[in-house]
Coordinates of N, CA and C in Angstrom, one line a residue:
M40 N 100.4 -112.9 75.9 CA 101.3 -113.2 76.0 C 101.7 -112.6 76.6
G41 N 102.6 -113.2 77.7 CA 103.6 -112.5 78.5 C 105.1 -112.6 78.3
I42 N 105.8 -111.4 78.8 CA 107.0 -111.5 78.2 C 107.9 -111.9 79.4
L43 N 108.9 -113.1 79.4 CA 109.4 -113.7 80.5 C 111.3 -112.7 80.4
A44 N 111.5 -112.3 81.5 CA 112.2 -111.7 81.9 C 113.3 -112.6 82.3
E45 N 114.8 -112.7 81.7 CA 115.5 -113.4 82.3 C 117.0 -112.8 82.8
V46 N 117.1 -113.0 84.0 CA 118.2 -112.5 85.1 C 119.6 -113.5 84.6
T47 N 120.9 -112.8 84.4 CA 121.8 -113.6 84.2 C 122.8 -112.9 85.0
G48 N 124.2 -113.7 85.3 CA 125.3 -112.9 85.9 C 124.8 -113.3 87.6
S49 N 125.8 -112.9 88.3 CA 125.7 -113.7 89.9 C 124.8 -112.6 90.7
L50 N 123.8 -113.5 91.3 CA 122.5 -113.0 91.9 C 123.0 -112.9 93.4
G51 N 124.0 -113.1 93.7 CA 124.8 -113.2 95.2 C 125.4 -111.4 95.1
S52 N 125.9 -111.0 93.8 CA 126.4 -109.7 94.0 C 125.0 -108.7 94.1
I53 N 123.9 -108.9 93.7 CA 123.0 -108.1 93.8 C 122.3 -108.2 95.6
G54 N 122.3 -109.5 95.6 CA 121.9 -110.2 96.7 C 122.7 -109.2 98.2
Y55 N 124.2 -108.4 97.9 CA 125.3 -108.3 98.7 C 124.8 -106.7 98.6
G56 N 124.7 -106.1 97.2 CA 124.4 -104.9 97.2 C 123.2 -104.8 98.4
L57 N 121.8 -105.4 98.0 CA 120.8 -104.9 98.9 C 121.2 -105.2 100.5
A58 N 122.0 -105.9 101.0 CA 122.3 -106.1 102.1 C 123.4 -105.4 102.9
A59 N 123.8 -104.9 101.9 CA 125.1 -104.0 102.5 C 124.3 -102.3 102.7
I60 N 123.1 -102.2 102.5 CA 122.1 -101.1 102.7 C 122.2 -101.0 104.4
G61 N 121.6 -102.4 105.1 CA 121.7 -102.3 106.3 C 122.7 -101.8 107.6
P62 N 124.6 -102.5 106.8 CA 125.4 -102.3 107.6 C 125.6 -100.4 107.2
G63 N 125.1 -99.6 106.2 CA 125.2 -98.5 105.9 C 125.0 -97.8 106.5
I64 N 123.3 -97.8 106.8 CA 122.5 -97.3 108.0 C 122.8 -97.5 109.3
G65 N 123.2 -98.5 109.5 CA 124.0 -98.6 111.1 C 124.9 -98.1 111.5
V66 N 125.8 -97.7 110.5 CA 127.3 -97.2 111.1 C 127.0 -95.5 110.7
G67 N 125.8 -95.3 110.1 CA 125.5 -93.6 110.1 C 124.6 -93.2 111.1
I68 N 124.0 -94.1 112.0 CA 123.4 -94.0 113.0 C 124.4 -94.4 114.3
I69 N 125.3 -94.8 114.5 CA 126.1 -95.2 115.5 C 127.1 -93.8 115.8
F70 N 127.6 -93.4 114.3 CA 128.7 -92.4 114.6 C 127.5 -91.0 114.7
G71 N 126.3 -91.0 114.1 CA 125.5 -89.5 114.5 C 125.3 -89.3 115.9
Q72 N 124.8 -91.1 116.6 CA 124.3 -90.8 117.6 C 125.9 -90.5 118.4
G73 N 127.0 -90.9 118.1 CA 128.3 -90.5 119.2 C 128.3 -89.6 119.1
V74 N 128.4 -89.1 117.5 CA 129.2 -87.2 118.3 C 128.0 -86.7 118.9
Q75 N 126.7 -86.8 118.5 CA 125.4 -86.1 119.4 C 125.5 -86.4 121.2
A76 N 126.5 -87.5 121.9 CA 126.5 -88.2 123.0 C 127.7 -87.5 123.1
I77 N 128.9 -87.4 122.3 CA 129.8 -86.7 123.1 C 129.9 -84.9 123.3
A78 N 128.9 -84.6 122.2 CA 128.4 -83.2 122.6 C 127.9 -82.8 124.0
R79 N 126.8 -83.7 124.2 CA 126.3 -83.8 125.4 C 126.9 -83.7 126.4
Q80 N 127.9 -85.2 126.5 CA 128.4 -84.8 127.8 C 130.1 -85.0 127.3
P81 N 130.9 -84.3 126.9 CA 132.4 -84.3 126.5 C 132.7 -84.7 127.6
E82 N 133.0 -84.7 128.6 CA 133.8 -85.8 130.1 C 133.6 -86.9 129.9
A83 N 132.8 -87.8 129.1 CA 132.6 -89.0 128.8 C 133.1 -89.8 127.1
Y84 N 133.8 -88.7 126.5 CA 135.0 -88.9 125.8 C 135.2 -90.2 125.1
G85 N 136.1 -90.7 126.1 CA 136.7 -91.9 126.0 C 136.0 -93.6 126.2
L86 N 134.8 -93.5 127.3 CA 134.0 -94.2 127.1 C 133.0 -94.3 125.7
I87 N 132.6 -93.2 125.7 CA 131.4 -93.1 124.3 C 132.4 -93.6 123.3
R88 N 133.9 -93.4 122.7 CA 134.3 -93.5 121.7 C 134.4 -95.0 121.5
Q89 N 135.1 -95.4 123.0 CA 135.2 -97.0 122.8 C 134.1 -97.6 122.3
N90 N 132.5 -97.3 122.6 CA 131.2 -98.3 122.3 C 131.3 -97.8 121.2
M91 N 131.3 -96.5 120.5 CA 131.1 -96.2 119.3 C 131.7 -97.4 118.2
L92 N 133.3 -97.1 118.4 CA 134.2 -98.3 117.6 C 133.7 -99.8 117.6
L93 N 133.4 -100.1 119.0 CA 133.2 -101.2 119.2 C 131.7 -101.6 118.2
G94 N 130.8 -100.7 118.4 CA 129.7 -101.3 117.4 C 129.9 -101.0 116.3
F95 N 130.8 -100.0 115.4 CA 131.3 -100.3 114.0 C 131.9 -101.3 113.7
V96 N 132.6 -102.0 114.7 CA 133.6 -102.9 113.7 C 132.3 -104.2 114.1
L97 N 131.4 -104.2 114.7 CA 130.2 -105.5 114.7 C 129.4 -105.1 113.8
T98 N 129.0 -103.6 113.3 CA 128.4 -103.6 112.0 C 129.1 -103.9 111.2
E99 N 130.5 -103.7 110.7 CA 131.2 -103.9 110.0 C 131.3 -105.8 108.8
A100 N 131.4 -105.9 110.4 CA 131.3 -107.6 110.4 C 130.3 -108.1 109.7
L101 N 129.4 -107.5 110.4 CA 127.8 -108.4 109.6 C 127.9 -107.8 107.8
A102 N 128.3 -106.9 107.8 CA 128.6 -106.7 106.2 C 129.7 -107.4 105.7
L103 N 130.7 -107.6 105.8 CA 131.8 -108.6 105.8 C 131.1 -110.2 105.4
I104 N 130.4 -110.4 106.5 CA 129.9 -111.6 106.5 C 128.6 -111.9 104.9
G105 N 128.5 -111.0 104.9 CA 126.8 -110.4 103.9 C 128.2 -110.7 102.2
L106 N 129.5 -110.2 102.5 CA 129.9 -110.4 101.3 C 130.7 -111.4 100.9
V107 N 131.3 -112.1 102.0 CA 131.7 -113.7 101.8 C 130.7 -114.5 101.6
A108 N 129.6 -114.5 102.5 CA 128.7 -115.7 102.2 C 127.8 -116.3 100.8
P109 N 127.9 -115.4 99.7 CA 127.6 -115.9 98.5 C 129.1 -117.1 98.2
F110 N 130.2 -116.5 98.5 CA 130.9 -117.2 97.9 C 131.2 -118.4 98.5
M111 N 130.9 -119.0 100.1 CA 130.8 -119.8 100.7 C 129.6 -120.8 100.2
F112 N 128.2 -120.3 100.1 CA 127.6 -121.2 99.7 C 126.6 -121.1 98.2
G113 N 127.4 -120.6 97.6 CA 127.1 -120.6 96.3 C 126.9 -121.7 95.5
R114 N 127.4 -122.1 94.5 CA 127.1 -123.1 93.6 C 127.7 -124.4 94.4

């Protein structure tokens, strides 16, 4: 005889927790590569910083969409 497990609570919060892994990794890669690029070419600091912040904003936007989506498309 098999044992049935019942999941109670909001599955959206579990989904968001899993979805937050991607943007977290993305932000780490963006800033890690940005610091490495600035170390290699300090004279391009302004351009590298600008692109780094733009990538950060777009990556965090994905995380915020993942936070809002369960509320919008839930029940």
